[in-house]
Amino acid sequence: MSYRVAMDIGGTFTDVVCYDELSGAVTASKAPTTPGDLAEGVFAALGRVVDDPAGISFFVHGTTQGLNALLERKGARVLLLASRGGRDVYQIARGNRDRMFDLRYRKPAPLVPRQDVMEAGGRLDYRGRELAPLDEESVRAAARRARAEGFDAVAVCLLFSYVNPAHEVRAGEILRAELGEDVLVVLSHEVAREWREYERTSSAVLEAYTGPVVRRYLAGIERRFSERGLAVPVHVMQSSGGLVNASYAMRRPLQTLLSGPVGGTMGGVAASRLLGRGPGVGGASRGNVICVDMGGTSFDVSLVVDGRPDVNSEARIEGYPVLMPIVNLHTIGAGGGSLAYAEAGALRVGPESAGAVPGPACYGRGGTRPTVTDANVVLGRVDPAWFAGGLMTLDVEAAGVAVAELAGELRLDPLALAEGICDVANAKMAQAIRTLTVEHGVEPREFALVAFGGAGAMHAAFIARELGISEVVVPRFPGAFSAWGMLEAEVRRDLTHPYFRPQDTLDGSDMSGNLVTLERDALDALAGQGVPEERRRVEHAVDMRYEGQDYTLTIPLRDAAEPAEPDFLAEIAARYAEAHTARYGHATPEAPVEFVMLRSTGFGSFPRTAAPAAGVPEQHAPDVRDVIFDGEVHRTPVLRRACLDGELAGPAIVVEETATTVIPPGCLATVDDNGFLILKVNT
């Protein structure tokens, strides 16, 4: 067995990357996603890079099954079991308004209606001491109702179970004994052993809501791969950017919620390492990368800062809080398949997408409404005869008809409208990047832009110009870059331990002892994932805040022994003040601090795959055609990426198997030693 394979299942295409461990060759391909049965698209893509699944030594894939179930509100029917007196915690949620000036703002509708919330007697205090024993009969009553009314899952969230999970553990034993394997039972302390009742309840409900869908999908994929001869475990990307095997993912399905998109972030981490940490064009640090993934349906933005992914310990997904390590990802409905339409006499683009079926008009599958891809075809920015490496031939006439019909409705010239469609999409994508950078005090001009996805390289230079970013990096196989990033990811297991201590009562040796215990558990978890001992490591951090604050910042620790050092308190307080200044613009160094949570993360590394370098330039005569830029016609060469050598001045169109790169006038492109296409953008 010599093939390491990664797969990213998108809304329009399923991308696959194969690394041959014997020859070092990296190949990529794609196949249309098959929404009715995703496995069909999976095996169609796989068959283009691997003849026999029995030759695969490692397989990982990203899935959006859970996220799609949430977005489409097609998840499981959930029964929620709460502590007596706490039935309405999930319904009340938080009182803050996310959009202060939106007079029609409504909080997201709970995934569990109030009538499907039951109470269990018994109570612990805030220290985890039992005040009243668990009322087991109330738990059995919940099981009887779940069985009688056909609930798919039961979520259990009892007060202070993050400190002492005994009541939840016993409730889980009763429910699983009564309901068997057909009903998923989710315990909040297993999902998120953290404080804040509503957020923990929301996390448990999200896992219960999406879990059955994810479990069925993963079980089906494992079974069908096994039938085809795959002899190794199926690995799955987590929302944190780490990997787990499918058996663990089926036990903790919430971890896969953003499984697909974060593969690109991990590819960005690998790209920043290969590019080096020195300054790039315009003084931007190459350890700082903005990852933009533009596919057929969506546009995803994430950050790599100093060579590390931007990971938060909590997030909001579709308005619902979730407590788990998660790559800070911002997604909007803007992709190659985003539909353009008229509304109130103005041009709108997205978020509705033509999807895989029927797809853009130029795909010739029955689509008649114009999309971003159709606009690029009309502008001449796509090679219709060699789209997706020649796997598809585009219908230029159909794209022109679709754009012309909308142009007539808006009383515009078709070419002007086509460029307007691209401009509107570019503006929306630039604003998405500002949401993750400028709105958080981050200057995008200090970052390089790594563009990937099937359409990312087509729009990257225009987005960079709007943001003042002077360097764009287009990796090899940009359309399958998220899949390649999965091959660069590590196995990851995150453990937490509530540890509330004011600074004046802190016992550093006790904190260190707790971290040592977490480290041992993390290493054991990695061993259970099959990671060799020499490839395991653990990193530690602590959540801190100033006294009187509600929310915390996560501060890294050197190792588990650091808290036992004599000057630890002064050092960690200074580190916290620095982080507070970076996040909020100010700090109060003289104020006392509090410790809230200990975090330990185990990492298991794999041998690095080689960068998919370009190799020796091939010989292929370029085609020259008319392409529209800024309303003017430019005679523009269309070149194969495998033929590039030296510098290339824009305008130019570069085509390859998985994507098209558009180099506008005024830009200069070069190929580096790793095969990355580096665009110097005139800002």
XYZ file of C-alpha atoms in Angstrom:
683
model
C 0.000 0.000 0.000
C 1.495 3.308 -1.023
C -1.252 5.849 -1.671
C -2.287 8.570 0.768
C -5.619 9.947 -0.365
C -7.690 12.933 0.753
C -11.114 13.951 -0.470
C -13.215 17.098 -0.101
C -16.913 16.752 -0.888
C -18.221 20.148 -1.963
C -21.623 21.361 -3.037
C -20.720 21.235 -6.734
C -17.603 19.065 -7.102
C -15.933 16.281 -5.127
C -12.154 16.886 -5.142
C -9.530 14.222 -4.544
C -5.740 14.340 -4.030
C -3.489 11.285 -4.105
C 0.106 11.195 -2.838
C 2.202 8.224 -3.974
C 4.578 7.460 -1.098
C 6.895 5.465 -3.389
C 7.346 7.924 -6.239
C 6.463 11.159 -4.427
C 4.003 12.072 -7.184
C 0.940 14.119 -6.276
C -2.127 13.900 -8.505
C -5.505 15.582 -8.209
C -8.847 15.265 -9.901
C -12.511 15.958 -9.364
C -15.950 14.654 -10.216
C -19.393 16.241 -9.944
C -20.925 15.838 -6.506
C -23.936 13.525 -6.524
C -26.405 14.922 -3.949
C -28.726 11.899 -4.152
C -25.943 9.502 -3.159
C -22.670 11.190 -2.233
C -20.790 7.902 -2.434
C -21.266 7.839 -6.218
C -19.332 11.100 -6.591
C -16.761 9.909 -4.066
C -15.944 6.739 -5.966
C -16.085 8.492 -9.347
C -13.429 10.974 -8.149
C -11.379 8.258 -6.455
C -11.339 6.130 -9.598
C -9.547 8.916 -11.456
C -6.469 8.798 -9.192
C -6.370 5.263 -7.728
C -7.040 2.021 -9.595
C -7.570 -0.142 -6.506
C -8.653 1.114 -3.027
C -6.665 -1.787 -1.550
C -3.533 0.196 -2.374
C -4.521 3.098 -0.092
C -2.412 3.353 3.084
C -4.188 6.403 4.503
C -7.557 7.943 3.694
C -9.110 11.167 5.030
C -12.077 13.164 3.900
C -14.115 16.173 4.862
C -17.862 16.036 5.072
C -20.532 18.712 5.319
C -23.325 16.268 6.150
C -23.910 17.688 9.627
C -23.618 21.304 8.486
C -26.009 20.721 5.598
C -28.539 19.127 7.951
C -28.332 22.242 10.144
C -28.483 24.731 7.267
C -31.453 22.993 5.692
C -33.091 22.241 9.068
C -33.240 18.546 8.196
C -31.655 17.221 11.377
C -32.942 14.725 13.922
C -35.940 15.136 16.186
C -34.425 15.794 19.621
C -35.775 15.385 23.146
C -33.933 17.576 25.679
C -33.598 16.496 29.312
C -32.753 19.390 31.655
C -32.494 19.819 35.420
C -35.733 20.443 37.277
C -36.374 24.179 37.226
C -34.081 24.673 34.218
C -36.488 23.691 31.473
C -36.473 27.132 29.818
C -32.712 27.765 29.774
C -32.485 26.726 26.119
C -35.555 28.710 25.089
C -34.552 31.933 26.878
C -30.991 31.784 25.501
C -29.164 35.126 25.876
C -30.648 38.607 25.997
C -28.064 40.312 23.816
C -29.033 41.524 20.327
C -26.577 40.595 17.604
C -27.915 43.322 15.283
C -28.619 46.388 17.387
C -30.304 48.466 14.691
C -32.318 45.717 13.002
C -35.909 46.411 14.068
C -37.002 43.015 12.759
C -34.283 41.011 14.511
C -35.364 37.672 15.906
C -33.258 35.192 17.810
C -32.738 31.886 15.963
C -35.640 29.522 16.559
C -34.564 26.787 19.002
C -33.866 23.417 17.405
C -35.863 21.818 20.220
C -39.365 23.272 20.828
C -40.377 23.863 24.437
C -42.846 20.964 24.453
C -39.932 18.599 23.732
C -38.007 19.616 26.861
C -38.404 17.428 29.971
C -37.024 17.821 33.473
C -35.048 15.434 35.675
C -35.015 15.747 39.452
C -31.771 15.882 41.416
C -29.296 18.693 41.964
C -25.583 19.423 42.339
C -24.168 22.681 43.664
C -21.592 24.828 41.875
C -18.768 22.795 43.413
C -20.237 19.545 42.152
C -21.471 18.350 45.552
C -24.768 16.471 45.525
C -27.673 18.335 47.099
C -30.345 15.881 45.947
C -29.922 12.480 44.254
C -30.846 11.993 40.617
C -34.511 11.116 40.150
C -34.036 8.041 37.983
C -37.765 7.609 37.395
C -37.921 11.002 35.635
C -35.110 9.799 33.351
C -37.018 6.595 32.585
C -40.106 8.697 31.838
C -38.058 10.610 29.254
C -36.925 7.299 27.730
C -40.528 6.063 27.492
C -41.590 9.252 25.724
C -38.631 9.156 23.341
C -39.474 5.589 22.392
C -43.217 6.167 22.113
C -43.008 9.357 20.032
C -40.151 8.315 17.772
C -37.427 10.758 18.781
C -34.100 10.236 16.994
C -31.901 11.580 19.783
C -31.951 12.620 23.442
C -29.702 15.429 24.692
C -28.997 15.575 28.433
C -27.802 18.802 30.053
C -27.898 18.918 33.849
C -26.728 21.747 36.093
C -23.028 21.790 37.021
C -22.287 18.545 35.190
C -19.116 20.187 33.862
C -17.781 20.031 37.433
C -19.220 16.645 38.406
C -20.734 14.549 35.589
C -22.066 11.781 37.884
C -25.759 12.588 37.357
C -25.377 12.888 33.597
C -23.404 9.659 33.416
C -26.134 7.778 35.290
C -28.864 9.373 33.151
C -26.972 8.276 30.043
C -26.717 4.699 31.327
C -30.476 4.554 31.900
C -31.358 6.096 28.538
C -29.010 3.850 26.563
C -30.290 0.755 28.350
C -33.906 1.741 27.672
C -33.500 2.986 24.089
C -30.740 0.799 22.656
C -28.613 1.784 19.650
C -31.444 3.250 17.582
C -31.615 6.514 19.550
C -28.535 8.708 19.954
C -27.930 9.798 23.566
C -25.797 12.932 23.984
C -24.399 14.045 27.350
C -23.409 17.701 27.610
C -20.229 17.096 29.633
C -18.936 14.788 26.889
C -19.614 17.393 24.224
C -18.338 20.442 26.127
C -17.075 20.147 29.678
C -17.226 23.883 30.158
C -19.164 26.434 32.178
C -22.119 28.541 30.929
C -25.353 26.587 30.963
C -27.014 27.860 27.804
C -23.929 27.455 25.608
C -23.342 23.913 26.896
C -27.002 23.042 26.279
C -26.821 24.485 22.764
C -23.704 22.413 22.015
C -25.366 19.222 23.226
C -28.505 19.938 21.210
C -26.454 20.621 18.066
C -24.688 17.282 18.423
C -27.990 15.493 18.960
C -29.584 17.335 16.012
C -26.820 16.612 13.491
C -25.423 13.392 14.960
C -27.739 10.762 13.441
C -27.198 12.144 9.922
C -23.405 12.141 10.347
C -23.350 8.680 11.904
C -25.392 7.153 9.089
C -23.207 8.794 6.468
C -19.892 7.726 8.058
C -21.105 4.190 8.694
C -22.213 3.926 5.060
C -18.919 5.301 3.718
C -16.878 2.918 5.895
C -18.978 -0.043 4.802
C -18.776 0.770 1.099
C -15.027 1.430 1.229
C -14.528 -1.844 3.062
C -16.518 -3.666 0.374
C -14.158 -2.186 -2.236
C -11.044 -3.383 -0.436
C -9.951 -0.435 1.721
C -7.926 -1.982 4.548
C -7.204 1.125 6.653
C -9.493 3.270 8.833
C -11.386 6.180 7.296
C -10.228 9.444 8.884
C -12.372 12.571 9.105
C -11.430 16.244 9.422
C -12.585 17.963 12.592
C -13.744 21.566 12.849
C -10.552 22.247 14.842
C -8.330 21.385 11.876
C -7.298 18.017 13.304
C -8.088 14.468 12.259
C -9.898 11.605 13.974
C -10.867 8.184 12.721
C -14.464 7.621 11.680
C -15.307 5.486 14.720
C -14.498 8.393 17.059
C -16.269 10.866 14.765
C -19.410 8.745 15.012
C -19.233 9.062 18.807
C -18.568 12.822 18.668
C -20.243 13.903 15.401
C -20.404 17.588 16.354
C -16.632 17.765 15.853
C -17.159 17.305 12.099
C -19.566 20.226 11.636
C -17.096 22.312 9.578
C -15.136 19.287 8.444
C -14.880 20.204 4.762
C -13.917 23.895 4.764
C -11.141 23.671 7.391
C -9.047 21.440 5.131
C -8.167 24.571 3.189
C -7.019 26.297 6.368
C -4.648 23.431 7.135
C -3.406 23.686 3.568
C -2.763 27.368 4.304
C -0.700 26.339 7.336
C 1.388 24.048 5.132
C 1.699 26.762 2.482
C 2.951 29.296 5.041
C 5.587 26.773 6.127
C 6.703 26.113 2.556
C 6.712 29.813 1.676
C 8.884 30.582 4.694
C 8.352 33.103 7.474
C 10.278 35.931 5.848
C 8.683 39.036 4.296
C 6.746 38.667 1.096
C 5.706 41.326 -1.374
C 4.888 44.658 0.249
C 6.422 43.657 3.584
C 3.685 41.151 4.477
C 4.851 38.260 6.645
C 4.441 34.943 4.888
C 3.616 33.398 8.250
C 0.409 35.437 8.014
C -1.976 34.075 5.426
C -5.581 34.782 4.485
C -7.065 31.572 3.091
C -9.886 32.077 0.596
C -11.765 29.094 -0.756
C -14.189 29.904 -3.556
C -16.048 26.869 -4.784
C -19.229 26.478 -6.716
C -21.571 27.340 -3.850
C -19.755 29.225 -1.094
C -16.780 31.426 -0.261
C -14.875 30.558 2.930
C -12.338 32.807 4.669
C -9.928 31.783 7.429
C -6.637 33.049 8.833
C -3.211 31.599 9.524
C -1.295 33.799 11.974
C 2.434 33.224 12.536
C 2.109 29.864 10.814
C -0.726 28.589 13.031
C -4.445 28.290 12.261
C -6.746 30.795 13.939
C -8.685 28.438 16.248
C -11.281 29.568 18.800
C -12.631 27.593 21.741
C -16.200 28.577 20.845
C -18.184 29.888 17.907
C -21.664 30.663 16.652
C -23.003 28.596 13.774
C -26.274 29.740 12.231
C -26.737 31.844 15.373
C -26.343 28.897 17.764
C -23.401 28.963 20.197
C -21.164 25.912 20.248
C -18.381 25.161 22.720
C -15.606 23.290 20.953
C -12.272 24.120 19.323
C -13.127 25.411 15.880
C -11.243 27.152 13.102
C -12.418 30.753 12.916
C -14.139 30.509 9.559
C -16.424 33.009 7.850
C -18.641 31.746 5.038
C -20.888 33.574 2.596
C -22.977 32.373 -0.333
C -20.663 33.443 -3.149
C -19.243 30.907 -5.583
C -18.912 30.120 -9.235
C -22.481 28.834 -9.231
C -23.968 31.876 -7.458
C -26.958 33.148 -9.413
C -27.189 36.733 -10.680
C -30.631 38.333 -10.757
C -32.444 41.663 -10.753
C -34.092 42.975 -7.594
C -35.754 46.392 -7.383
C -33.947 47.386 -10.575
C -30.493 46.532 -9.205
C -28.091 43.659 -9.794
C -27.807 41.009 -7.062
C -25.436 38.028 -6.914
C -26.031 35.061 -4.594
C -26.452 33.580 -2.084
C -28.705 31.233 -4.093
C -26.628 28.840 -6.177
C -27.254 26.787 -9.292
C -25.517 23.918 -7.441
C -24.275 20.783 -9.153
C -27.624 20.211 -10.885
C -28.494 21.962 -13.138
C -25.401 24.084 -12.552
C -24.399 27.195 -14.522
C -25.906 27.640 -17.975
C -22.513 26.987 -19.583
C -22.462 23.443 -18.125
C -25.174 22.431 -20.585
C -27.241 20.579 -17.981
C -30.398 22.609 -18.337
C -29.463 25.710 -16.355
C -30.829 28.929 -17.855
C -30.102 31.563 -15.193
C -26.740 33.418 -15.292
C -24.076 32.662 -12.690
C -20.628 34.023 -11.843
C -19.087 31.246 -13.941
C -21.259 32.216 -16.909
C -20.093 35.830 -16.522
C -16.458 34.731 -16.613
C -17.145 32.658 -19.730
C -18.709 35.669 -21.471
C -15.708 37.831 -20.514
C -13.338 35.256 -22.024
C -11.666 34.468 -18.696
C -12.260 30.709 -18.979
C -11.001 28.236 -21.570
C -14.270 26.530 -22.576
C -12.490 23.720 -24.425
C -10.219 22.748 -21.514
C -12.346 23.413 -18.426
C -11.403 21.247 -15.409
C -8.444 19.868 -17.320
C -10.558 18.955 -20.304
C -13.134 16.964 -18.323
C -15.826 19.404 -19.423
C -16.474 21.501 -22.523
C -18.441 24.645 -21.737
C -21.351 25.966 -23.771
C -20.310 29.569 -24.503
C -23.517 30.308 -26.388
C -25.735 29.213 -23.480
C -23.738 31.418 -21.092
C -24.136 34.365 -23.452
C -27.889 33.855 -23.755
C -28.319 33.658 -19.960
C -26.309 36.843 -19.374
C -27.995 38.663 -22.261
C -31.485 37.949 -20.904
C -30.600 39.508 -17.546
C -28.830 42.395 -19.309
C -32.031 43.110 -21.227
C -34.024 43.139 -18.011
C -31.583 45.644 -16.467
C -31.092 47.574 -19.752
C -27.348 47.017 -19.762
C -24.813 45.876 -22.325
C -24.205 42.108 -21.847
C -20.428 42.537 -21.495
C -20.874 45.362 -18.975
C -23.321 43.214 -17.032
C -20.943 40.230 -17.060
C -18.174 42.358 -15.587
C -20.673 43.839 -13.138
C -21.606 40.353 -11.935
C -17.944 39.638 -11.213
C -17.469 43.031 -9.537
C -20.449 42.488 -7.217
C -19.207 39.012 -6.299
C -15.682 40.370 -5.688
C -17.034 43.139 -3.442
C -19.023 40.631 -1.378
C -15.965 38.423 -0.969
C -13.732 41.356 -0.010
C -16.277 42.335 2.644
C -16.234 38.781 3.991
C -12.468 39.098 4.449
C -12.922 42.448 6.228
C -15.364 40.775 8.623
C -12.615 38.400 9.765
C -9.779 40.956 9.712
C -10.602 44.667 9.861
C -13.555 44.193 12.216
C -11.209 42.392 14.625
C -8.388 44.910 14.434
C -6.349 42.922 11.892
C -4.792 44.685 8.902
C -5.263 42.525 5.767
C -2.359 44.258 3.996
C -0.019 42.472 6.434
C -1.131 39.104 5.030
C -0.564 37.171 1.839
C -3.707 35.871 0.136
C -3.721 32.123 -0.567
C -6.428 31.484 -3.155
C -7.897 28.072 -3.886
C -11.123 26.307 -4.677
C -12.342 25.859 -8.208
C -12.986 29.604 -8.665
C -10.691 31.205 -6.051
C -7.740 31.856 -8.349
C -10.084 33.366 -10.950
C -11.073 36.202 -8.604
C -8.132 36.452 -6.169
C -6.214 39.291 -7.845
C -9.343 41.477 -8.006
C -10.162 40.816 -4.333
C -6.565 41.516 -3.291
C -6.557 44.802 -5.192
C -9.720 45.934 -3.414
C -8.171 45.142 0.001
C -4.713 46.554 -0.734
C -3.075 43.104 -0.511
C 0.022 42.962 -2.682
C 0.756 39.211 -2.833
C -1.489 36.363 -3.984
C -0.361 32.743 -3.757
C -2.032 30.152 -5.962
C -0.922 26.641 -4.938
C -0.751 23.679 -7.271
C -4.131 22.012 -7.760
C -6.019 24.957 -6.234
C -9.359 23.318 -6.930
C -8.324 20.397 -4.718
C -6.245 22.366 -2.207
C -8.612 21.674 0.701
C -8.125 17.968 0.082
C -4.338 18.435 -0.038
C -4.524 20.354 3.235
C -6.166 17.346 4.871
C -3.059 15.300 4.082
C -1.035 17.936 5.952
C -3.246 17.892 9.073
C -2.489 16.064 12.312
C -4.604 13.824 14.501
C -5.977 16.086 17.233
C -7.742 15.490 20.552
C -8.823 18.385 22.786
C -9.372 17.962 26.524
C -10.605 20.523 29.068
C -10.770 20.731 32.849
C -12.767 23.437 34.703
C -10.364 25.209 37.037
C -11.758 28.382 38.592
C -9.115 30.059 40.781
C -8.505 33.735 41.659
C -4.834 34.620 41.515
C -4.521 35.020 45.289
C -5.589 31.395 45.915
C -3.729 29.814 42.997
C -1.678 26.735 43.830
C 0.715 26.402 40.915
C 1.691 22.852 41.805
C -1.971 21.821 41.830
C -2.559 23.410 38.429
C 0.516 21.661 37.083
C -0.709 18.342 38.455
C -4.041 18.739 36.695
C -2.271 19.547 33.437
C -0.090 16.439 33.792
C -3.263 14.358 34.157
C -4.756 15.964 31.042
C -1.510 15.341 29.170
C -1.565 11.667 30.079
C -5.194 11.370 28.926
C -4.391 13.156 25.662
C -1.451 10.849 24.939
C -3.638 7.805 25.675
C -6.271 9.160 23.280
C -3.640 9.541 20.546
C -2.471 5.995 21.155
C -6.073 4.871 20.700
C -6.049 6.620 17.306
C -3.050 4.559 16.250
C -0.445 7.340 16.488
C 3.092 5.999 17.203
C 4.617 7.213 20.475
C 7.394 9.184 18.797
C 4.820 11.217 16.840
C 2.718 12.343 19.828
C 2.935 15.699 21.561
C 0.711 17.786 23.854
C 0.244 21.553 24.095
C -1.349 23.318 27.068
C -3.210 26.583 27.646
C -5.321 28.264 30.296
C -8.430 30.450 29.975
C -8.014 33.705 31.930
C -9.870 36.942 32.609
C -9.637 40.008 34.787
C -11.754 39.898 37.929
C -15.256 41.079 37.070
C -15.039 40.047 33.430
C -17.397 37.461 31.973
C -15.495 36.187 28.936
C -11.962 34.845 28.779
C -8.876 34.706 26.567
C -6.906 31.497 26.037
C -3.232 31.917 26.962
C -0.699 29.269 25.842
C 1.628 27.634 28.368
C 5.154 26.398 27.682
C 4.442 22.981 29.200
C 2.548 21.272 32.012
C 5.264 22.107 34.552
C 5.271 25.886 33.989
C 2.554 26.737 36.595
C 4.740 25.243 39.344
C 7.549 27.740 38.676
C 8.015 30.546 41.257
C 7.502 33.482 38.859
C 4.589 31.887 36.962
C 1.902 34.298 38.166
C 3.780 37.409 37.076
C 4.697 35.907 33.698
C 1.210 34.643 32.873
C -0.390 37.946 33.949
C 1.979 39.839 31.613
C 1.198 37.371 28.816
C -2.513 37.875 29.397
C -2.151 41.680 29.330
C -0.352 41.413 25.991
C -3.101 39.205 24.557
C -5.795 41.531 25.940
C -4.142 44.508 24.241
C -3.913 42.648 20.937
C -7.578 41.642 21.105
C -9.234 44.716 22.650
C -6.673 47.486 22.220
C -6.023 48.005 25.959
C -5.065 46.161 29.139
C -5.054 46.732 32.908
C -1.802 45.102 34.096
C -2.361 46.061 37.736
C -5.788 44.357 37.899
C -5.987 40.872 39.475
C -6.661 37.939 37.148
C -8.690 34.756 37.445
C -8.142 31.317 35.947
C -11.219 29.585 34.546
C -10.337 26.572 32.387
C -7.364 24.320 31.629
C -6.957 23.117 28.048
C -4.683 20.374 26.740
C -4.459 19.415 23.084
C -2.827 16.241 21.872
C -1.331 16.168 18.377
C -0.299 13.132 16.384
C 1.725 13.879 13.266
C 2.082 11.957 10.027
C 4.967 12.084 7.560
C 4.626 15.235 5.493
C 3.522 14.913 1.905
C 5.684 16.542 -0.689
C 4.519 19.843 -2.106
C 2.863 19.217 -5.477
C 5.576 21.029 -7.417
C 5.259 21.932 -11.076
C 8.242 19.912 -12.268
C 9.944 20.545 -15.605
C 7.951 22.993 -17.755
C 6.087 21.309 -20.603
C 5.882 22.610 -24.142
C 2.469 23.766 -25.327
C 1.738 26.632 -27.667
C -0.388 29.272 -25.914
C -3.724 30.314 -27.324
C -4.391 34.060 -27.635
C -7.912 35.446 -27.349
C -9.899 38.571 -26.521
C -10.578 39.009 -22.797
C -12.461 41.888 -21.160
C -10.778 43.793 -18.300
C -12.205 47.089 -17.002
C -14.456 47.412 -20.038
C -11.634 47.082 -22.534
C -10.644 44.237 -24.836
C -7.149 42.836 -24.237
C -5.390 40.288 -26.401
C -4.578 37.732 -23.735
C -2.538 34.495 -23.836
C -4.107 31.354 -22.384
C -1.367 29.098 -21.020
C -1.177 25.695 -19.363
C 0.213 25.970 -15.860
C 2.571 23.061 -16.492
C 4.227 25.194 -19.205
C 5.018 28.212 -17.025
C 8.633 29.229 -16.594
C 10.080 32.542 -15.420
C 7.960 35.685 -15.097
C 4.570 36.221 -16.684
C 3.124 39.729 -17.039
C -0.626 40.234 -17.077
C -3.003 40.059 -18.715
C -2.891 36.271 -18.897
C -5.099 33.270 -18.228
C -3.484 30.173 -16.665
C -5.413 26.916 -16.870
C -4.830 23.589 -15.137
C -6.689 20.447 -14.142
C -8.678 21.855 -11.224
C -8.872 25.639 -11.658
C -8.254 28.736 -13.765
C -6.058 31.636 -12.643
C -6.813 35.097 -14.022
C -3.858 37.513 -14.065
C -5.218 41.020 -14.772
C -3.235 43.784 -16.478
C -0.640 45.294 -14.160
C 0.062 42.048 -12.283
C 3.231 39.979 -12.497
C 3.292 36.211 -11.866
C 6.199 33.875 -11.094
C 6.475 30.200 -10.156
C 8.516 29.472 -7.021
C 10.468 26.330 -6.100
C 7.377 24.720 -4.546
C 5.330 25.175 -7.679
C 3.277 27.984 -6.134
C 2.150 30.673 -8.564
C 2.996 34.011 -6.909
C 1.093 37.065 -8.148
C 2.430 40.543 -7.433
C -0.655 42.722 -7.424
C -0.426 46.400 -8.289
C -2.474 48.015 -5.497
